[in-house]
Amino acid sequence: MDLENLCQALPKLELHAHLNGSLSMDTLKKLYKMQNPNSKSSEDTLMSIKNFSSLGECFKVFNIAHSLTTTPEAVFHSTYDTVKEFKEDNVIYLELRSTPRAIEGKMTKQEYVEAIIKAFEICKTDFPSILLKLLISINRKQGYKAAQDNIELAINFFKKYPQYIVGLDLSGDPMTGSTFLELLRKARLAGLKIAAHCAEIYQMLSHLSHVPNETETIDILKFKPDRLGHCTCIHPTLQGSSKLFNLLLDSKIPVELCLTSNIQCKTVSTYESHQFKYLFEAGHPICLGTDDKGVFHTSLSHEYKIASSTFGLKQEQLLKLCLSSVEYTFATLEEKQALLYEIEKFSKECNITY
Ligand code: 6MZ
């Protein structure tokens, strides 16, 4: 089997996907038509989605998806289509994450989450090969009150739907906002898992020096989230970052790595210099994710292919990446065993020994 086919066929686990960033052009067009039934110009309006050149620009792109997911019906279709597309890419476990939004007169945060769960329920019947979970996101930029509301919502939904709601995600524009660690502690006590975006950007100390946002990064590492997102600026070759790199290695916290996202947002300059290389070589727990497959025009298969061709990973190493991701999921023990079984079955069918 060639690399492309192998990456497509691998039973993969997606642990870092933001719902509104995952919407494909087909889904966006469908949502646009739902919102503007008489318009003929969806293509032109949505094409601007490709034109961004930094992390800041990327955050403007989310506004386009957000402007189209303003009703429970739109959130339902977004979720259903996204699950279908991941399933078609042979993803067997999907942990979606999304920031609940209230739109005056149209949708409450509660209805937003209910729409995702409703889609999950239907996907469970339509696509039984994919196991679905949801992390409720906190957007750092939206402030303390919104974070508090989302955590309360997550705790309540977790009590009602523990099979779907498994944790919290701390994300949003890293250029602003705080980490709300004391609020996350409350969520953890309630039984939710925590995935936190960490060290995505540099802090500009003066016009001469950029250093990783060290204090915040150390606070997050001390808090010990169950998983970390990106850790782009914790890189052994970057100025002022080797101490953080060692702290990260000592922490043994699994890191979700999104290669294409970091390259397209220009937070990493080349695939070859991506922190994947250093974490992989150090044997640190890592998994691959798409981040925002719609925004970055990628798929999980494509991310596996890039990792393999850039870092020379062999078939058995790709398989091991899938296998080890099982351990980092927020699934139950029985669910993890079923996922392991699927991957082992694939390895036997394809004669890949590891
Ligand atoms: C940080 C990100 C992100 O929640 O509306 N998001 N946060 N870093 C990233 N790297 C590029 N990509 C996406 O999905 C979109 C939201 O996810 C977060 C941002 O808060 C964005 O508004 P939801 O479904």
Short mmCIF file of C-alpha atoms and ligand atoms in Angstrom, two decimals:
data_model
loop_
_atom_site.label_atom_id
_atom_site.label_comp_id
_atom_site.label_asym_id
_atom_site.label_seq_id
_atom_site.Cartn_x
_atom_site.Cartn_y
_atom_site.Cartn_z
CA MET A 1 0.00 0.00 0.00
CA ASP A 2 1.46 3.41 -0.87
CA LEU A 3 1.75 6.13 1.75
CA GLU A 4 -1.32 8.07 0.65
CA ASN A 5 -3.56 4.99 0.72
CA LEU A 6 -2.12 3.82 4.02
CA CYS A 7 -2.75 7.19 5.70
CA GLN A 8 -6.30 7.20 4.34
CA ALA A 9 -6.99 3.59 5.40
CA LEU A 10 -5.50 3.86 8.91
CA PRO A 11 -8.20 3.86 11.61
CA LYS A 12 -7.37 7.28 13.06
CA LEU A 13 -8.27 9.26 16.18
CA GLU A 14 -8.93 12.99 15.99
CA LEU A 15 -8.35 14.72 19.32
CA HIS A 16 -8.03 18.34 18.25
CA ALA A 17 -10.82 19.66 16.01
CA HIS A 18 -12.79 22.88 16.50
CA LEU A 19 -16.30 22.54 15.08
CA ASN A 20 -16.59 25.93 13.36
CA GLY A 21 -13.09 25.68 11.94
CA SER A 22 -13.80 22.19 10.59
CA LEU A 23 -16.67 23.16 8.28
CA SER A 24 -15.94 22.22 4.68
CA MET A 25 -16.74 24.54 1.78
CA ASP A 26 -19.70 22.28 0.92
CA THR A 27 -21.12 22.69 4.42
CA LEU A 28 -20.54 26.44 4.40
CA LYS A 29 -22.33 26.73 1.06
CA LYS A 30 -25.22 24.67 2.40
CA LEU A 31 -25.47 26.89 5.50
CA TYR A 32 -25.26 30.02 3.36
CA LYS A 33 -28.17 28.76 1.22
CA MET A 34 -30.18 27.99 4.38
CA GLN A 35 -29.60 31.52 5.61
CA ASN A 36 -29.98 33.27 2.24
CA PRO A 37 -32.39 31.10 0.21
CA ASN A 38 -32.71 33.65 -2.61
CA SER A 39 -29.04 34.56 -3.04
CA LYS A 40 -26.96 33.19 -5.90
CA SER A 41 -23.55 34.42 -4.76
CA SER A 42 -22.49 32.07 -1.98
CA GLU A 43 -19.22 31.21 -3.73
CA ASP A 44 -17.94 34.80 -3.88
CA THR A 45 -18.91 35.54 -0.32
CA LEU A 46 -17.20 32.43 0.99
CA MET A 47 -14.06 32.55 -1.15
CA SER A 48 -12.47 35.14 1.12
CA ILE A 49 -12.12 32.28 3.58
CA LYS A 50 -8.90 31.21 1.88
CA ASN A 51 -7.17 34.55 2.17
CA PHE A 52 -5.30 34.77 5.44
CA SER A 53 -1.66 34.88 6.28
CA SER A 54 -1.18 34.81 10.07
CA LEU A 55 -2.76 33.52 13.26
CA GLY A 56 -4.51 36.89 13.65
CA GLU A 57 -5.97 36.63 10.14
CA CYS A 58 -7.05 33.07 10.86
CA PHE A 59 -9.18 34.31 13.74
CA LYS A 60 -11.02 36.65 11.37
CA VAL A 61 -11.86 33.64 9.19
CA PHE A 62 -13.79 32.03 12.06
CA ASN A 63 -16.20 34.98 11.92
CA ILE A 64 -17.43 33.75 8.53
CA ALA A 65 -18.32 30.30 9.87
CA HIS A 66 -19.80 31.88 13.00
CA SER A 67 -22.04 34.15 10.91
CA LEU A 68 -23.55 31.01 9.36
CA THR A 69 -24.02 28.92 12.53
CA THR A 70 -26.48 31.16 14.32
CA THR A 71 -29.41 28.75 14.78
CA PRO A 72 -29.72 25.28 16.36
CA GLU A 73 -30.59 23.95 12.89
CA ALA A 74 -27.35 25.31 11.41
CA VAL A 75 -25.31 23.94 14.34
CA PHE A 76 -26.98 20.57 13.85
CA HIS A 77 -26.13 20.44 10.12
CA SER A 78 -22.57 21.65 10.78
CA THR A 79 -22.01 18.87 13.28
CA TYR A 80 -23.63 16.15 11.19
CA ASP A 81 -21.65 17.04 8.04
CA THR A 82 -18.37 17.35 9.96
CA VAL A 83 -18.80 13.94 11.58
CA LYS A 84 -19.63 12.43 8.17
CA GLU A 85 -16.47 13.92 6.63
CA PHE A 86 -14.24 12.66 9.45
CA LYS A 87 -15.85 9.23 9.15
CA GLU A 88 -15.16 9.23 5.39
CA ASP A 89 -11.52 9.88 6.25
CA ASN A 90 -11.53 6.70 8.39
CA VAL A 91 -11.56 8.48 11.70
CA ILE A 92 -12.88 6.00 14.29
CA TYR A 93 -12.84 8.38 17.26
CA LEU A 94 -13.67 12.08 17.08
CA GLU A 95 -13.40 14.50 19.96
CA LEU A 96 -14.99 17.67 18.63
CA ARG A 97 -14.66 20.88 20.59
CA SER A 98 -16.82 23.96 20.31
CA THR A 99 -17.55 27.25 22.05
CA PRO A 100 -21.27 27.54 22.91
CA ARG A 101 -22.75 30.75 21.48
CA ALA A 102 -25.96 32.58 22.31
CA ILE A 103 -27.50 34.56 19.46
CA GLU A 104 -30.19 36.95 20.57
CA GLY A 105 -33.65 35.81 19.54
CA LYS A 106 -32.28 32.76 17.72
CA MET A 107 -30.35 30.45 20.03
CA THR A 108 -29.21 30.05 23.63
CA LYS A 109 -25.91 28.43 24.65
CA GLN A 110 -27.95 25.53 25.98
CA GLU A 111 -29.64 25.08 22.58
CA TYR A 112 -26.26 25.29 20.87
CA VAL A 113 -24.93 22.31 22.84
CA GLU A 114 -28.24 20.42 22.49
CA ALA A 115 -28.02 20.79 18.69
CA ILE A 116 -24.57 19.15 18.70
CA ILE A 117 -25.81 16.32 20.91
CA LYS A 118 -28.85 15.81 18.68
CA ALA A 119 -26.52 15.50 15.68
CA PHE A 120 -24.31 13.05 17.61
CA GLU A 121 -27.36 10.90 18.39
CA ILE A 122 -28.31 10.69 14.71
CA CYS A 123 -24.69 10.11 13.62
CA LYS A 124 -24.50 7.23 16.06
CA THR A 125 -27.10 5.42 13.95
CA ASP A 126 -25.97 6.69 10.54
CA PHE A 127 -22.20 6.26 11.11
CA PRO A 128 -21.73 3.55 13.78
CA SER A 129 -18.01 3.20 12.97
CA ILE A 130 -17.11 6.53 14.61
CA LEU A 131 -17.20 7.18 18.36
CA LEU A 132 -18.10 10.77 19.23
CA LYS A 133 -17.25 13.03 22.18
CA LEU A 134 -17.57 16.75 22.80
CA LEU A 135 -15.37 19.20 24.67
CA ILE A 136 -16.98 22.50 25.60
CA SER A 137 -14.60 25.31 24.69
CA ILE A 138 -13.78 28.44 26.58
CA ASN A 139 -12.66 31.28 24.34
CA ARG A 140 -9.94 33.13 26.29
CA LYS A 141 -10.94 36.37 24.59
CA GLN A 142 -14.52 36.33 25.86
CA GLY A 143 -13.59 36.95 29.50
CA TYR A 144 -14.31 35.55 32.93
CA LYS A 145 -18.12 35.61 32.90
CA ALA A 146 -18.38 33.70 29.60
CA ALA A 147 -15.81 31.18 30.87
CA GLN A 148 -17.81 30.70 34.06
CA ASP A 149 -21.06 30.23 32.07
CA ASN A 150 -19.46 27.68 29.75
CA ILE A 151 -18.02 25.69 32.64
CA GLU A 152 -21.38 25.59 34.38
CA LEU A 153 -23.01 24.51 31.15
CA ALA A 154 -20.38 21.81 30.63
CA ILE A 155 -20.85 20.46 34.17
CA ASN A 156 -24.64 20.31 33.72
CA PHE A 157 -24.40 18.61 30.33
CA PHE A 158 -21.78 16.21 31.68
CA LYS A 159 -24.25 15.06 34.34
CA LYS A 160 -26.93 14.44 31.69
CA TYR A 161 -24.84 13.15 28.77
CA PRO A 162 -21.59 11.69 30.20
CA GLN A 163 -21.32 9.48 27.11
CA TYR A 164 -20.76 12.60 24.96
CA ILE A 165 -19.59 15.52 27.11
CA VAL A 166 -16.17 14.61 28.43
CA GLY A 167 -14.20 17.75 28.99
CA LEU A 168 -13.29 21.37 28.54
CA ASP A 169 -11.06 23.03 26.01
CA LEU A 170 -9.28 26.30 26.69
CA SER A 171 -8.75 28.01 23.35
CA GLY A 172 -9.43 31.23 21.44
CA ASP A 173 -7.19 34.02 20.31
CA PRO A 174 -3.95 33.61 22.31
CA MET A 175 -3.09 37.27 21.84
CA THR A 176 -5.70 38.28 24.41
CA GLY A 177 -7.41 37.00 27.54
CA SER A 178 -6.45 34.80 30.46
CA THR A 179 -6.27 31.13 31.27
CA PHE A 180 -8.91 30.98 34.05
CA LEU A 181 -7.09 28.16 35.79
CA GLU A 182 -9.12 28.43 39.00
CA LEU A 183 -12.32 27.94 36.98
CA LEU A 184 -10.81 24.95 35.21
CA ARG A 185 -10.00 23.47 38.61
CA LYS A 186 -13.72 23.55 39.45
CA ALA A 187 -14.52 21.71 36.22
CA ARG A 188 -11.87 19.12 36.96
CA LEU A 189 -13.34 18.51 40.42
CA ALA A 190 -16.68 17.86 38.74
CA GLY A 191 -15.04 15.09 36.70
CA LEU A 192 -14.38 16.85 33.39
CA LYS A 193 -11.09 16.38 31.55
CA ILE A 194 -9.11 19.45 30.52
CA ALA A 195 -7.41 20.15 27.20
CA ALA A 196 -5.60 23.49 27.15
CA HIS A 197 -4.05 25.37 24.24
CA CYS A 198 -0.59 26.27 25.40
CA ALA A 199 2.34 28.43 24.23
CA GLU A 200 0.95 29.15 20.78
CA ILE A 201 2.62 32.55 20.40
CA TYR A 202 5.52 34.61 21.63
CA GLN A 203 5.19 37.47 24.01
CA MET A 204 6.81 40.62 22.67
CA LEU A 205 8.92 42.07 25.49
CA SER A 206 10.34 44.90 23.44
CA HIS A 207 10.89 45.56 19.76
CA LEU A 208 14.08 43.49 20.11
CA SER A 209 13.08 40.43 22.01
CA HIS A 210 10.35 37.85 21.68
CA VAL A 211 10.16 35.12 24.32
CA PRO A 212 7.60 32.40 24.88
CA ASN A 213 4.82 33.50 27.20
CA GLU A 214 6.76 31.86 30.01
CA THR A 215 4.72 32.66 33.12
CA GLU A 216 1.45 31.57 31.57
CA THR A 217 3.04 28.43 30.12
CA ILE A 218 4.54 27.45 33.49
CA ASP A 219 1.18 28.05 35.21
CA ILE A 220 -0.55 25.81 32.68
CA LEU A 221 2.09 23.06 33.01
CA LYS A 222 1.79 23.20 36.82
CA PHE A 223 -1.97 22.88 36.52
CA LYS A 224 -1.38 19.64 34.59
CA PRO A 225 -4.18 19.60 32.04
CA ASP A 226 -4.96 16.16 30.66
CA ARG A 227 -3.72 17.28 27.24
CA LEU A 228 -2.04 20.33 25.76
CA GLY A 229 -2.68 21.93 22.38
CA HIS A 230 0.10 23.02 20.02
CA CYS A 231 2.94 24.06 22.41
CA THR A 232 4.42 25.76 19.34
CA CYS A 233 6.75 28.00 21.32
CA ILE A 234 8.09 25.26 23.57
CA HIS A 235 10.87 24.34 21.25
CA PRO A 236 14.42 23.32 22.22
CA THR A 237 16.02 25.43 19.49
CA LEU A 238 14.15 28.65 20.23
CA GLN A 239 15.66 31.43 22.29
CA GLY A 240 14.58 31.18 25.94
CA SER A 241 12.58 28.01 25.42
CA SER A 242 14.81 25.10 26.48
CA LYS A 243 13.75 25.40 30.14
CA LEU A 244 10.12 25.18 29.09
CA PHE A 245 10.90 22.28 26.79
CA ASN A 246 12.41 20.32 29.70
CA LEU A 247 9.45 21.20 31.92
CA LEU A 248 7.12 19.91 29.22
CA LEU A 249 9.05 16.66 28.86
CA ASP A 250 9.03 16.18 32.65
CA SER A 251 5.28 16.79 32.77
CA LYS A 252 4.60 13.88 30.34
CA ILE A 253 1.37 15.64 29.34
CA PRO A 254 0.28 14.49 25.86
CA VAL A 255 0.50 17.22 23.22
CA GLU A 256 -1.97 17.57 20.34
CA LEU A 257 0.02 18.63 17.26
CA CYS A 258 -1.52 20.27 14.21
CA LEU A 259 1.15 20.58 11.53
CA THR A 260 -0.68 22.33 8.69
CA SER A 261 -2.44 24.74 11.03
CA ASN A 262 0.85 25.95 12.52
CA ILE A 263 2.44 26.36 9.10
CA GLN A 264 -0.52 28.19 7.60
CA CYS A 265 -0.82 30.49 10.61
CA LYS A 266 2.93 31.07 10.37
CA THR A 267 3.57 30.19 14.00
CA VAL A 268 6.06 27.58 12.72
CA SER A 269 8.19 28.42 9.69
CA THR A 270 8.69 24.99 8.07
CA TYR A 271 7.32 21.48 8.49
CA GLU A 272 10.90 20.26 9.07
CA SER A 273 11.34 22.55 12.10
CA HIS A 274 7.96 21.72 13.63
CA GLN A 275 8.06 20.76 17.33
CA PHE A 276 6.77 17.33 16.23
CA LYS A 277 10.37 16.38 15.45
CA TYR A 278 11.70 17.15 18.92
CA LEU A 279 8.79 15.73 20.88
CA PHE A 280 8.74 12.58 18.74
CA GLU A 281 12.49 12.06 19.13
CA ALA A 282 12.20 12.56 22.89
CA GLY A 283 9.48 9.89 23.06
CA HIS A 284 7.03 12.45 24.49
CA PRO A 285 3.32 11.50 24.19
CA ILE A 286 1.91 13.17 21.08
CA CYS A 287 -1.04 12.85 18.75
CA LEU A 288 -1.89 14.43 15.41
CA GLY A 289 -4.94 16.62 14.83
CA THR A 290 -6.37 18.86 12.11
CA ASP A 291 -7.32 21.86 14.32
CA ASP A 292 -9.59 23.46 11.69
CA LYS A 293 -9.76 21.20 8.64
CA GLY A 294 -12.09 23.57 6.76
CA VAL A 295 -10.01 26.67 7.34
CA PHE A 296 -6.69 24.97 6.56
CA HIS A 297 -7.99 22.68 3.78
CA THR A 298 -6.61 19.55 5.35
CA SER A 299 -7.72 16.15 6.64
CA LEU A 300 -6.35 13.85 9.31
CA SER A 301 -5.04 11.49 6.59
CA HIS A 302 -3.18 14.42 5.09
CA GLU A 303 -1.63 15.30 8.47
CA TYR A 304 -0.41 11.70 8.84
CA LYS A 305 1.01 11.83 5.33
CA ILE A 306 2.87 15.07 6.03
CA ALA A 307 4.27 13.68 9.31
CA SER A 308 5.42 10.56 7.52
CA SER A 309 7.02 12.26 4.53
CA THR A 310 8.60 15.10 6.55
CA PHE A 311 10.01 13.03 9.40
CA GLY A 312 10.51 9.73 7.57
CA LEU A 313 8.03 7.77 9.68
CA LYS A 314 7.64 4.13 8.69
CA GLN A 315 4.32 2.27 8.45
CA GLU A 316 4.68 0.78 11.91
CA GLN A 317 5.46 4.19 13.41
CA LEU A 318 2.28 5.64 11.86
CA LEU A 319 0.32 2.74 13.28
CA LYS A 320 1.89 3.30 16.68
CA LEU A 321 0.87 6.98 16.54
CA CYS A 322 -2.75 5.84 16.12
CA LEU A 323 -2.41 3.23 18.85
CA SER A 324 -0.86 5.58 21.39
CA SER A 325 -3.53 8.23 20.68
CA VAL A 326 -6.07 5.82 22.17
CA GLU A 327 -4.48 6.26 25.58
CA TYR A 328 -4.81 10.07 25.37
CA THR A 329 -8.52 10.08 24.51
CA PHE A 330 -11.16 11.00 27.07
CA ALA A 331 -13.01 7.75 26.31
CA THR A 332 -13.94 5.09 28.89
CA LEU A 333 -11.77 2.02 29.44
CA GLU A 334 -14.17 -0.21 27.47
CA GLU A 335 -14.26 2.28 24.61
CA LYS A 336 -10.45 2.44 24.57
CA GLN A 337 -10.28 -1.34 24.36
CA ALA A 338 -12.68 -1.34 21.40
CA LEU A 339 -10.57 1.32 19.64
CA LEU A 340 -7.37 -0.64 20.22
CA TYR A 341 -9.06 -3.72 18.83
CA GLU A 342 -10.00 -1.86 15.60
CA ILE A 343 -6.44 -0.66 15.04
CA GLU A 344 -4.91 -4.04 15.82
CA LYS A 345 -7.35 -5.69 13.43
CA PHE A 346 -6.22 -3.28 10.71
CA SER A 347 -2.55 -3.97 11.43
CA LYS A 348 -3.14 -7.72 11.07
CA GLU A 349 -5.12 -7.29 7.83
CA CYS A 350 -2.33 -5.17 6.38
CA ASN A 351 0.49 -7.23 7.82
CA ILE A 352 2.03 -4.31 9.65
CA THR A 353 3.98 -5.50 12.67
CA TYR A 354 4.97 -3.05 15.37
C1 6MZ B 1 -6.74 28.80 19.37
C2 6MZ B 1 -8.56 28.21 18.09
C3 6MZ B 1 -7.70 27.80 17.04
O1 6MZ B 1 -15.40 26.85 19.00
O2 6MZ B 1 -16.67 28.18 17.32
N1 6MZ B 1 -9.82 28.02 17.68
N2 6MZ B 1 -8.07 28.69 19.24
N3 6MZ B 1 -5.86 28.45 18.42
C4 6MZ B 1 -6.29 27.96 17.23
N4 6MZ B 1 -5.37 27.67 16.26
C5 6MZ B 1 -5.48 28.06 14.90
N5 6MZ B 1 -8.48 27.34 16.04
C6 6MZ B 1 -9.77 27.47 16.45
O3 6MZ B 1 -14.60 26.89 16.63
C7 6MZ B 1 -13.86 28.06 16.28
C8 6MZ B 1 -13.15 28.60 17.50
O4 6MZ B 1 -12.14 27.67 17.94
C9 6MZ B 1 -11.01 28.36 18.49
C10 6MZ B 1 -11.34 29.86 18.38
O5 6MZ B 1 -11.91 30.29 19.59
C11 6MZ B 1 -12.38 29.89 17.25
O6 6MZ B 1 -13.22 31.03 17.34
P1 6MZ B 1 -15.90 26.91 17.60
O7 6MZ B 1 -16.65 25.69 17.18
#
